[in-house]
CSV table of C-alpha atoms in Angstrom, one decimal:
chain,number,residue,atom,x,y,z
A,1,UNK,CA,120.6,103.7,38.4
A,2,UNK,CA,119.5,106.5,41.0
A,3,UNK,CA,119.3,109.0,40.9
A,4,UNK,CA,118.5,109.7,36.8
A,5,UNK,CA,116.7,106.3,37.1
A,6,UNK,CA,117.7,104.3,33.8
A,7,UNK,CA,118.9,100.9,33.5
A,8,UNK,CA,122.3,100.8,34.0
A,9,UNK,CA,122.5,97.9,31.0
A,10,UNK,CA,120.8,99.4,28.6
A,11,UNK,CA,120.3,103.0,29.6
A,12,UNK,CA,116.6,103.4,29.1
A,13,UNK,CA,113.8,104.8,31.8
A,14,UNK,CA,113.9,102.1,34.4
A,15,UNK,CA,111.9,99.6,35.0
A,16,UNK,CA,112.8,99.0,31.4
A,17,UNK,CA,111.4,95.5,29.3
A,18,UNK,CA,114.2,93.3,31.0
A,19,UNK,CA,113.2,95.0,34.4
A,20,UNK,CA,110.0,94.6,34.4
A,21,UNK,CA,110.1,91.0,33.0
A,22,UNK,CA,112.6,90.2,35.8
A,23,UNK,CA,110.3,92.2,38.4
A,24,UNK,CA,107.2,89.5,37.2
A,25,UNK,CA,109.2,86.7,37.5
A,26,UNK,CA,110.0,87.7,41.0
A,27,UNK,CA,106.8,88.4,42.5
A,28,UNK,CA,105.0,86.0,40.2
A,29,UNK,CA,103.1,84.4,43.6
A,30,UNK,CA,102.5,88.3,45.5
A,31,UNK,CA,101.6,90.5,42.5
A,32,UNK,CA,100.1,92.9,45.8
A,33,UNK,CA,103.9,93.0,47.1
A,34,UNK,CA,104.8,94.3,43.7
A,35,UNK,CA,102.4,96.9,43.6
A,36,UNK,CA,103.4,98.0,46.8
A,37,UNK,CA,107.5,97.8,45.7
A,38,UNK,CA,107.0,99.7,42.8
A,39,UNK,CA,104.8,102.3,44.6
A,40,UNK,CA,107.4,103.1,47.3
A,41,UNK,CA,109.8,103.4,44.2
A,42,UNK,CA,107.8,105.7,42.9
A,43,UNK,CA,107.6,108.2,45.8
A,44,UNK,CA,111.4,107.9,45.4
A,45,UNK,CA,111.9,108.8,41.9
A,46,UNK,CA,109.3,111.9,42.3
A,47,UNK,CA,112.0,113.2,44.3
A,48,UNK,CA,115.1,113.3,42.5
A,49,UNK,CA,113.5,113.5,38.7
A,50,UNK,CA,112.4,117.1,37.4
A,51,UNK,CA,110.0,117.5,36.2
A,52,UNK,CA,108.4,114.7,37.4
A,53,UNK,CA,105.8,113.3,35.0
A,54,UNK,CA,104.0,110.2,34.1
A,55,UNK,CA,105.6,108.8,36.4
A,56,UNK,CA,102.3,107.0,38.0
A,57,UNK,CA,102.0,104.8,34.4
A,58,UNK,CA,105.6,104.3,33.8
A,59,UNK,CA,106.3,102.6,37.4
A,60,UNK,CA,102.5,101.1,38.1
A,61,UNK,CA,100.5,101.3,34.9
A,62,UNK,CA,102.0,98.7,33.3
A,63,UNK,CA,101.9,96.3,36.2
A,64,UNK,CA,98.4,97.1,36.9
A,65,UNK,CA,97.3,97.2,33.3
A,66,UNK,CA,97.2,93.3,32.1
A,67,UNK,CA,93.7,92.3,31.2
A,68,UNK,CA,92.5,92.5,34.8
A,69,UNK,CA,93.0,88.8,35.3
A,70,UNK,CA,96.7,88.4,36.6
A,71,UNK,CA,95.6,90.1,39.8
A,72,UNK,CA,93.2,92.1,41.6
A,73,UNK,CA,93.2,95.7,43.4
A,74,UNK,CA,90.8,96.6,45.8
A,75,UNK,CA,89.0,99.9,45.2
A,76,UNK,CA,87.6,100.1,48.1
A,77,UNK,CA,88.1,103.4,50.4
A,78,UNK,CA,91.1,102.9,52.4
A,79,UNK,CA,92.1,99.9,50.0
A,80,UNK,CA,94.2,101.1,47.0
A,81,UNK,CA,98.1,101.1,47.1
A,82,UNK,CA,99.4,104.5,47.7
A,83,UNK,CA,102.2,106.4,45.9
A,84,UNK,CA,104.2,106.2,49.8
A,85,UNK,CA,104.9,102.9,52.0
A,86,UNK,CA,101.2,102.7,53.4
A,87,UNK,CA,103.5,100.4,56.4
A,88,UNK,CA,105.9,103.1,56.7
A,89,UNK,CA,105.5,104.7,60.7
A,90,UNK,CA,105.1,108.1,60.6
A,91,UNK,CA,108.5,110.7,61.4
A,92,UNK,CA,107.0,111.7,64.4
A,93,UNK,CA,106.4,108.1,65.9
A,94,UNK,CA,110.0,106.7,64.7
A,95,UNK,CA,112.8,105.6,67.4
A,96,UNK,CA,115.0,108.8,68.0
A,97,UNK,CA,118.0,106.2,68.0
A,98,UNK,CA,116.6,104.9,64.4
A,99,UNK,CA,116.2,108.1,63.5
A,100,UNK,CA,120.0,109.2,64.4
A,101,UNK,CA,121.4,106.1,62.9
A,102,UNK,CA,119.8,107.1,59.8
A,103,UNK,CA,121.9,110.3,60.6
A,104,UNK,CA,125.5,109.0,60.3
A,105,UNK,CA,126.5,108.0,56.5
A,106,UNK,CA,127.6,104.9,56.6
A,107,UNK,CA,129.8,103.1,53.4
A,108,UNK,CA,128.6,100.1,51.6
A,109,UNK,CA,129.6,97.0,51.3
A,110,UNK,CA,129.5,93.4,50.0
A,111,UNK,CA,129.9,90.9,52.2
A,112,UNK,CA,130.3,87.4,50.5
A,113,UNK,CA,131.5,83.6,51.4
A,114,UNK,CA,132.1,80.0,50.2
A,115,UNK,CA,128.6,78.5,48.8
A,116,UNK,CA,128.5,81.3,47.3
A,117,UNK,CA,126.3,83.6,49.3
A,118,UNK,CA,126.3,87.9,50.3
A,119,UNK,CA,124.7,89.9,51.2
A,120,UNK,CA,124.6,94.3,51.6
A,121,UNK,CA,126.1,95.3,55.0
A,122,UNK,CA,126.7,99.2,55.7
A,123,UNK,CA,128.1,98.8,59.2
A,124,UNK,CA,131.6,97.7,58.6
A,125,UNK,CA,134.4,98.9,60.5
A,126,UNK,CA,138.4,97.8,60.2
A,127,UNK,CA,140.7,98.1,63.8
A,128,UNK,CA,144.3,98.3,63.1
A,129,UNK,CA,146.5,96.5,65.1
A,130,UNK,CA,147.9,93.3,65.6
A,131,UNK,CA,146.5,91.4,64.5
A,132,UNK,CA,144.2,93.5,62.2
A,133,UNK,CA,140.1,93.0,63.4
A,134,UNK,CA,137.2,93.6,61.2
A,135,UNK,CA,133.8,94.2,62.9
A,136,UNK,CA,130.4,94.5,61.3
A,137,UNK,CA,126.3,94.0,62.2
A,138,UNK,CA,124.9,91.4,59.7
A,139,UNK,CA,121.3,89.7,60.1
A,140,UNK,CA,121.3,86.5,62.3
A,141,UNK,CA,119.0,85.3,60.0
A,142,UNK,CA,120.6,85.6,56.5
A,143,UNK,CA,121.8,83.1,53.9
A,144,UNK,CA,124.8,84.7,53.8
A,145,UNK,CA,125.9,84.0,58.0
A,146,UNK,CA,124.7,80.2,57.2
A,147,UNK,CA,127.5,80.1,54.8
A,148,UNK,CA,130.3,82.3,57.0
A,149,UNK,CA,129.3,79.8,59.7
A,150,UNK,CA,130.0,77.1,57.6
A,151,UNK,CA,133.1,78.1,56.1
A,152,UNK,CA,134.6,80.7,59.0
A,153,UNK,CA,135.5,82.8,56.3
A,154,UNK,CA,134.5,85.8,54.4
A,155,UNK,CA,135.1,88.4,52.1
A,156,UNK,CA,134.2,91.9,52.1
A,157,UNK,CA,134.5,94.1,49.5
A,158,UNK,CA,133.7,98.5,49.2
A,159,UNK,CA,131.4,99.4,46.6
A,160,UNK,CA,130.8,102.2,44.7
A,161,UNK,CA,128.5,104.7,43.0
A,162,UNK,CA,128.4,101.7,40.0
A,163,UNK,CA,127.2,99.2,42.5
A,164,UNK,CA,123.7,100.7,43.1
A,165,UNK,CA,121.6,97.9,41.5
A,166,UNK,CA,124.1,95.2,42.9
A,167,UNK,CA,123.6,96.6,46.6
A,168,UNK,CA,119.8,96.2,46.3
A,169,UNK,CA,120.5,93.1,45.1
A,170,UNK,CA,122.3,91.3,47.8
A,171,UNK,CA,120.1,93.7,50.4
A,172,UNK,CA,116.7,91.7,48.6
A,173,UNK,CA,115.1,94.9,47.4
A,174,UNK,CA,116.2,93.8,43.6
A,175,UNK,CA,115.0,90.7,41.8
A,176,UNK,CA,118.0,88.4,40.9
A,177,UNK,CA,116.2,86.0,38.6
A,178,UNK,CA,119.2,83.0,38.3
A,179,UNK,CA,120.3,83.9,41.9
A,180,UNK,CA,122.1,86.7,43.3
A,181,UNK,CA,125.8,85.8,41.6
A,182,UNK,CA,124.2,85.9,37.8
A,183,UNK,CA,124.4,89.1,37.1
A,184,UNK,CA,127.9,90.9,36.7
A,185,UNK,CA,131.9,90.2,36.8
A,186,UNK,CA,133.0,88.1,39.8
A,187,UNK,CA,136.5,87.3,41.0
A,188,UNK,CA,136.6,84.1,42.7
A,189,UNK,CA,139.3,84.1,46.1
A,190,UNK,CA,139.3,81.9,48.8
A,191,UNK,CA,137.1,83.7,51.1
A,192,UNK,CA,134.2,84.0,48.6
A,193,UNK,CA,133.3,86.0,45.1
A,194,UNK,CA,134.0,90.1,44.8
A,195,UNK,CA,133.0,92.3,42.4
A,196,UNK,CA,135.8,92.2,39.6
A,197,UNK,CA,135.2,95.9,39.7
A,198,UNK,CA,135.6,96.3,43.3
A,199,UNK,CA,138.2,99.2,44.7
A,200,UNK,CA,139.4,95.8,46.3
A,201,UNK,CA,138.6,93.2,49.2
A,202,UNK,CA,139.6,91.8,52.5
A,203,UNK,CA,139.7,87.9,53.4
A,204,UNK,CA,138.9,87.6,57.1
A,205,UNK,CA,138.5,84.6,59.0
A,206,UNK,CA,135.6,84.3,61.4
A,207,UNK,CA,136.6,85.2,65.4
A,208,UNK,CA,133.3,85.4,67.2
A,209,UNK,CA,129.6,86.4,66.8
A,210,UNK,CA,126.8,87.6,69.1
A,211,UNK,CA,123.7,89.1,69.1
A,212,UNK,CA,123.7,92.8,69.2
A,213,UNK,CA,120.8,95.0,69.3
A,214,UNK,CA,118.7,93.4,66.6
A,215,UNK,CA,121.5,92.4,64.6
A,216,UNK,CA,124.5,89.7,65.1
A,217,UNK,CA,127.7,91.4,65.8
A,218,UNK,CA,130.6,89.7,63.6
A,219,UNK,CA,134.3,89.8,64.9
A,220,UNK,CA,136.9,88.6,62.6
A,221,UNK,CA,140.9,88.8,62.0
A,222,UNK,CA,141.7,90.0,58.5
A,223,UNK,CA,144.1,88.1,56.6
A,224,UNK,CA,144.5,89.1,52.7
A,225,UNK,CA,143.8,92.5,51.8
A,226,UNK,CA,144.0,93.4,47.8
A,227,UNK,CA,142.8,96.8,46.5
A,228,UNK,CA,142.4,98.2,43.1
A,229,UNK,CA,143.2,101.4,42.2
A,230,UNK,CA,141.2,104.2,44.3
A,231,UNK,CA,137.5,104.5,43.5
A,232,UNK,CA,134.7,106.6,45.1
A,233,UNK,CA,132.4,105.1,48.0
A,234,UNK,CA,129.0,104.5,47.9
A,235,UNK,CA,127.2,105.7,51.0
A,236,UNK,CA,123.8,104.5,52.7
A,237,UNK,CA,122.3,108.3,54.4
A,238,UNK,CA,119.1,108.7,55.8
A,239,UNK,CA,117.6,105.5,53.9
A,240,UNK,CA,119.1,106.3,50.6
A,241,UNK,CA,122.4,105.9,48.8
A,242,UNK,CA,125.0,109.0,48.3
A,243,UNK,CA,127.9,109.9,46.8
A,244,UNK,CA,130.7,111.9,48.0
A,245,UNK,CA,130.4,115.9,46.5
């Protein structure tokens, strides 16, 4: 839970026991990957916690730290795992169209569908008229258009501040040990599973799809809309989630 950075279950410093159980189960094949995860993590968390202490053995001395024989780090010159992405391009090399994307705030949400399957999507974008349109950039490439395919439906639901851990989740930066639908309250509809604390959802059916930039440009033609009572957005700015105020 950003940006205090305790589990949102059980309220201690995160990665907490369950966490980092979870986070060992996930990279149980890549413990490398995990270093680097947790590292990038890191960087993040030096940011928004003050003071910002210990935080180099609460976020990579345990992982590191298991009898030296559940993986090995290279401490060679050039060869450790940094505290920043050592893959990240440098500001000054990045697109300038990346960079201005990163500009506009864009709100976050779930996109679901029969199987089940979902998956983060912060480019949606609803056209009124007749009928009402829904538009959005999703990954060619993701479970989650296999099954919209499939079904030529799908739901899409708003999320807020609550819905950090579930938006990393479904966006594959969170470990879901028992698959991505385990964890939490779902509502089941016709169009695929919602948060049960959702401000509300949208059942579209599927229109047309093309590629788009990198991305596959979904049309569709909303057909059920059901909202809760008003609740704040969650935002995706400049590589990081917001909140309005």
């Amino acid at each position: 839970m950003r940006p205090a950075w305790r589990c949102r279950g059980c309220g201690a410093q995160w990665p907490c026991q369950p966490a980092r159980l979870a986070l060992l189960v996930e990279y149980r094949h890549d413990r490398t990957a995990l270093l680097v995860y947790l590292g990038g993590l890191m960087a993040e968390a030096g940011e928004q916690l003050a003071p910002a202490t210990g935080l180099h053995e609460r976020f990579l001395g345990w992982a590191r730290a298991r009898g030296g024989t559940m993986f090995h780090v290279n401490h060679e010159p050039g060869a450790e795992i940094h505290h920043t992405d050592p893959f990240a391009m440098p500001a000054g090399q990045r697109s300038p169209v990346r960079r201005l994307r990163g500009r506009l705030a864009a709100p976050v949400t779930l996109w679901t569908a029969p199987g089940p399957a979902g998956l983060t999507v912060s480019s949606t974008l609803v056209a009124e008229g007749e009928p009402d349109r829904l538009l959005g950039l999703i990954d060619p490439e993701s479970d989650l258009w296999t099954a919209v395919e499939e079904a030529g439906r799908f739901a899409v639901a708003p999320l807020g501040p609550p819905h950090r851990q579930l938006a990393d989740r479904f966006a594959g930066l969170f470990p879901s040990p028992g698959g991505l639908f385990a964890v939490g309250s779902w509502t089941d509809t016709p169009y695929g599973p919602v948060p049960s604390d959702a401000g509300g959802w949208a059942g579209c059916r599927l229109d047309n799809a093309r590629e788009y930039g990198w991305g596959l440009l979904v049309e569709a033609t909303i057909e059920a809309v059901d909202l809760a009572e008003e609740t704040a957005p969650l935002l995706h700015y400049r590589g990081r989630y917001r909140e309005l105020g």
